[in-house]
XYZ file of C-alpha atoms in Angstrom:
335
model
C 164.725 127.470 172.479
C 166.686 127.755 169.081
C 165.923 124.109 168.960
C 162.539 124.067 169.716
C 161.735 126.707 167.053
C 163.546 124.169 164.488
C 161.027 121.064 165.792
C 157.510 123.268 165.802
C 159.096 125.000 162.289
C 158.728 120.813 161.138
C 156.030 120.329 162.307
C 154.510 123.316 160.688
C 155.870 122.004 157.850
C 154.540 118.947 157.630
C 151.129 120.344 158.435
C 151.246 122.856 155.350
C 152.565 119.670 153.125
C 149.396 118.421 154.115
C 147.197 120.946 153.310
C 148.447 121.506 149.967
C 148.093 117.743 149.082
C 144.354 117.840 148.368
C 143.395 114.701 150.426
C 141.519 116.594 153.287
C 138.032 117.391 153.575
C 137.279 120.780 153.898
C 136.859 120.449 157.873
C 140.106 118.914 158.454
C 141.249 121.615 156.373
C 139.945 124.478 158.937
C 141.606 122.325 161.926
C 144.554 122.190 160.511
C 144.904 125.894 159.379
C 144.118 126.580 163.184
C 146.796 124.274 164.301
C 149.211 125.603 162.273
C 148.101 129.211 163.560
C 148.005 128.225 166.965
C 151.798 126.770 166.864
C 153.221 129.975 165.015
C 151.731 131.681 167.675
C 152.896 129.986 170.775
C 156.999 129.137 169.630
C 157.066 132.449 167.884
C 158.056 131.009 163.930
C 156.652 131.104 160.933
C 156.840 128.841 157.502
C 158.024 131.144 155.791
C 160.983 131.833 158.386
C 163.552 129.054 155.675
C 165.881 129.774 157.862
C 164.905 127.270 160.783
C 164.613 124.771 158.198
C 166.482 120.906 158.926
C 168.130 118.820 156.360
C 164.846 116.218 156.496
C 161.761 116.464 156.731
C 159.899 115.242 159.461
C 158.198 112.371 157.765
C 162.209 111.286 156.476
C 163.432 111.269 160.022
C 160.564 109.256 160.943
C 160.747 106.920 158.381
C 164.783 107.184 159.376
C 163.973 106.334 162.985
C 161.714 103.308 162.451
C 164.012 101.522 159.813
C 166.573 100.886 163.036
C 164.208 99.843 164.906
C 164.870 95.702 165.440
C 162.453 93.458 165.452
C 161.351 91.731 168.574
C 161.960 87.614 167.917
C 160.821 85.202 170.524
C 162.084 82.014 169.691
C 161.347 78.748 171.498
C 159.208 80.948 174.178
C 156.125 79.401 175.918
C 153.305 81.326 176.543
C 153.032 82.628 180.546
C 155.997 80.082 181.574
C 157.710 81.031 184.894
C 160.890 81.506 185.967
C 161.802 79.510 188.975
C 161.653 82.036 191.340
C 158.109 82.687 190.210
C 157.116 79.142 190.472
C 158.132 79.343 193.878
C 156.780 82.594 194.744
C 153.695 81.498 193.128
C 153.830 78.141 195.714
C 153.978 80.411 198.875
C 151.171 82.785 198.069
C 148.843 79.852 197.440
C 150.094 78.345 200.803
C 149.181 81.513 202.305
C 145.676 81.332 200.468
C 145.531 77.999 202.229
C 145.645 79.550 205.819
C 143.212 82.527 205.050
C 140.553 79.844 204.089
C 141.749 77.773 207.245
C 140.622 80.756 209.341
C 137.255 81.547 207.139
C 138.896 84.525 205.630
C 137.625 83.719 202.011
C 138.369 87.098 200.602
C 142.022 87.757 201.652
C 142.273 84.040 200.031
C 141.283 85.051 196.936
C 144.036 87.921 196.593
C 147.062 85.082 197.551
C 145.660 82.625 194.620
C 145.222 85.263 192.211
C 148.946 86.860 193.302
C 149.826 83.462 192.520
C 147.565 83.035 189.362
C 149.379 86.098 188.279
C 152.993 84.632 188.500
C 152.112 81.111 187.439
C 149.054 80.931 185.241
C 149.572 77.635 184.210
C 148.921 75.610 187.554
C 144.880 74.488 187.455
C 145.555 74.243 191.631
C 145.771 77.911 191.863
C 142.247 78.761 189.675
C 140.510 75.642 191.816
C 141.461 76.858 194.980
C 140.451 80.659 194.167
C 137.323 78.911 192.798
C 136.254 77.634 196.164
C 137.000 80.906 197.971
C 134.407 81.937 195.338
C 132.188 79.941 196.281
C 132.140 80.517 200.017
C 131.835 84.427 199.150
C 128.910 83.058 196.995
C 130.199 84.376 193.837
C 129.476 81.356 192.125
C 129.873 82.835 188.225
C 133.662 83.789 189.095
C 133.989 79.777 190.757
C 132.515 78.521 187.420
C 134.826 80.465 185.511
C 137.787 79.528 187.602
C 137.172 75.818 187.093
C 136.934 76.160 183.778
C 140.216 77.706 183.376
C 141.533 74.625 185.986
C 140.208 71.833 183.604
C 141.301 73.811 180.248
C 145.041 73.437 182.185
C 144.289 69.922 183.223
C 141.458 67.969 181.599
C 141.848 65.346 184.178
C 141.942 67.274 187.613
C 138.665 65.846 189.708
C 138.546 68.610 192.327
C 137.746 70.863 189.219
C 135.084 68.643 188.650
C 133.873 68.522 191.338
C 134.213 71.840 192.593
C 132.573 73.113 189.000
C 129.938 70.426 190.229
C 129.065 72.754 193.146
C 129.432 75.735 191.616
C 126.162 74.509 188.942
C 124.505 73.419 192.111
C 124.611 76.437 193.880
C 123.322 78.110 190.614
C 120.457 75.523 190.654
C 121.575 73.984 187.346
C 121.239 70.777 188.691
C 121.513 68.793 185.268
C 124.799 70.396 184.313
C 126.164 69.601 187.979
C 125.529 66.082 187.367
C 127.386 65.733 184.278
C 130.276 67.692 185.919
C 129.759 65.518 189.645
C 130.107 61.888 187.191
C 132.924 62.879 185.254
C 134.545 63.777 188.603
C 133.551 60.156 190.482
C 134.867 58.887 187.129
C 138.616 60.655 187.586
C 138.169 59.955 191.668
C 135.642 56.604 192.125
C 136.211 56.366 196.044
C 135.535 60.304 196.927
C 132.459 60.202 199.097
C 131.686 64.158 198.650
C 131.866 63.349 194.900
C 129.123 60.936 195.569
C 126.358 62.280 198.024
C 126.436 65.627 195.569
C 125.457 63.787 192.400
C 122.939 61.834 194.625
C 121.590 65.474 195.851
C 121.999 66.934 192.442
C 119.796 63.897 190.878
C 117.010 64.355 193.438
C 116.363 68.447 192.487
C 116.527 67.077 189.234
C 113.464 65.021 190.120
C 112.105 67.442 191.822
C 111.885 70.012 188.717
C 108.564 71.539 188.276
C 105.740 69.025 186.585
C 102.343 67.835 185.923
C 101.628 66.934 189.692
C 104.166 69.359 191.056
C 103.084 73.094 192.647
C 105.234 75.981 193.092
C 108.038 76.055 195.038
C 109.103 72.232 195.192
C 105.768 71.644 197.067
C 103.824 68.245 195.853
C 100.268 69.184 195.412
C 99.627 65.662 194.457
C 100.736 64.389 197.937
C 99.005 67.628 199.741
C 95.781 66.665 198.108
C 96.225 63.195 199.257
C 97.378 64.247 203.226
C 94.677 63.558 205.174
C 96.119 66.006 207.579
C 95.728 68.511 204.877
C 92.025 67.781 204.068
C 90.824 68.094 207.471
C 92.955 71.062 208.030
C 91.033 72.665 204.474
C 87.525 71.421 205.589
C 88.116 73.242 208.899
C 88.825 76.271 207.721
C 85.971 76.531 204.829
C 83.454 75.624 207.626
C 85.348 78.321 209.418
C 83.097 81.582 209.880
C 85.606 84.012 209.254
C 87.528 82.462 206.945
C 83.559 81.917 204.885
C 83.526 85.248 205.433
C 87.077 86.669 204.123
C 86.757 83.731 201.057
C 83.437 85.779 200.433
C 85.069 89.521 200.390
C 88.040 88.355 198.487
C 85.885 86.412 195.558
C 83.800 89.483 196.019
C 86.789 91.914 195.740
C 85.970 93.875 198.768
C 89.157 93.310 200.760
C 89.221 94.558 204.146
C 90.365 93.467 207.388
C 88.734 91.189 209.687
C 88.135 93.636 212.320
C 84.818 94.807 210.315
C 83.041 92.165 209.617
C 79.320 91.362 209.352
C 76.598 92.263 207.249
C 75.592 95.179 206.237
C 74.388 96.939 202.569
C 75.810 97.463 199.509
C 77.432 100.712 199.444
C 77.985 101.348 195.785
C 75.873 103.471 193.297
C 73.971 100.459 191.994
C 70.479 99.944 190.487
C 69.258 98.855 194.343
C 70.199 98.192 197.838
C 71.239 94.670 197.617
C 72.713 93.186 200.512
C 76.308 91.592 200.520
C 78.700 90.379 203.015
C 80.252 93.527 204.942
C 84.355 93.344 204.471
C 85.631 96.486 206.284
C 85.170 98.657 203.060
C 81.322 97.390 202.706
C 79.750 94.871 201.106
C 79.933 93.353 197.328
C 76.078 92.711 196.397
C 73.989 94.031 192.975
C 73.810 97.349 194.744
C 78.017 97.849 194.181
C 81.258 95.899 194.067
C 83.823 97.128 196.667
C 87.735 98.258 195.224
C 90.045 95.505 194.326
C 92.898 96.756 195.312
C 96.387 94.857 195.654
C 97.003 95.947 199.252
C 93.761 94.466 200.361
C 93.989 90.976 198.458
C 97.601 90.804 200.145
C 96.140 91.793 203.533
C 93.497 88.861 202.927
C 95.970 86.971 202.026
C 98.306 87.468 205.135
C 94.850 86.728 207.501
C 94.103 83.657 205.722
C 97.286 82.040 206.108
C 97.026 82.958 210.003
C 94.029 80.936 209.915
C 96.077 78.062 208.499
C 98.856 78.515 210.575
C 96.399 78.753 214.195
C 94.286 75.412 212.210
C 97.724 73.167 211.935
C 101.041 74.539 212.912
C 101.940 70.989 212.464
C 101.434 70.784 208.785
C 102.797 73.918 207.927
C 106.058 73.365 209.170
C 105.628 69.997 207.048
C 105.140 72.092 204.207
C 107.751 74.701 204.782
C 110.311 71.587 205.112
C 108.858 70.721 201.617
C 110.176 74.404 200.377
C 113.538 73.905 201.703
C 116.552 73.314 200.040
C 119.188 71.180 200.825
C 122.678 72.681 199.646
C 125.317 69.967 198.510
C 128.077 69.622 200.633
C 131.680 71.226 199.742
C 133.334 69.391 202.486
C 135.823 70.415 204.687
C 138.718 69.396 202.237
C 142.085 70.807 202.694
C 143.272 73.063 199.674
C 145.719 71.325 197.679
């Protein structure tokens, strides 16, 4: 306990010297005074008990201790350079990751590749393989980052450029994907997967929205020149139910089809006006029905059902236009 009290005394002495230095704010001084009182109470010592003093003050002891430390100097060291044992273990972990990829256990594959990277972060293959596993898991941003690391380690690694293109294409960054596919083909001109994916990415670039294009990749100009579509549209517009539905949509009376029929306007307008009754009442001069979003959605759904019934084959063609064809990751084995 005597040594503990002497240490506590040295600390209290140091705090007193700080208080007397005059370089502290009033709040800091108050805090140190409280600290001194707490230490004196906890260890049963007093600053007036000089018998507990040691030959050197706390700052002097600290300075002497730091002077004895030998600076650590590393000469000609290569950062992140693994030992032979670490490199061998990293290869084993990579092989384990490859086996997990074969059985489509992509989460476990990521874990094995990550451990291999910890042991040997200078191997581009480990990052590229983990990028492939990330892509399989849908983590395309992670795949992009790992491909960037792999390329920085080995700028001539074609597979890293190919997998970067695949990840970017999955993120709908087709312009960037094209550039990486082209670089991959420069390094590996005979790779059919790169050629196929490059064509897909270039096609996706052409399908970007244009003045004649529609939403979701639908070619509106092509639709308007399609006889089947125009016939269906003409047939639909002459259908009494569709006419009634469109009238209700334009007037703001979005209601169920089951209440179709002619009816008087129900609003508090100046006259009794007659409008088409759609569910909640017609929209004539006498008053307009409520313009609610749910009614509009319902009307749109009913319109789509009418289109489906009129020409299901054409609707399927439209769906085919919207569907995206993903690029091929191929069934290549991991190196």
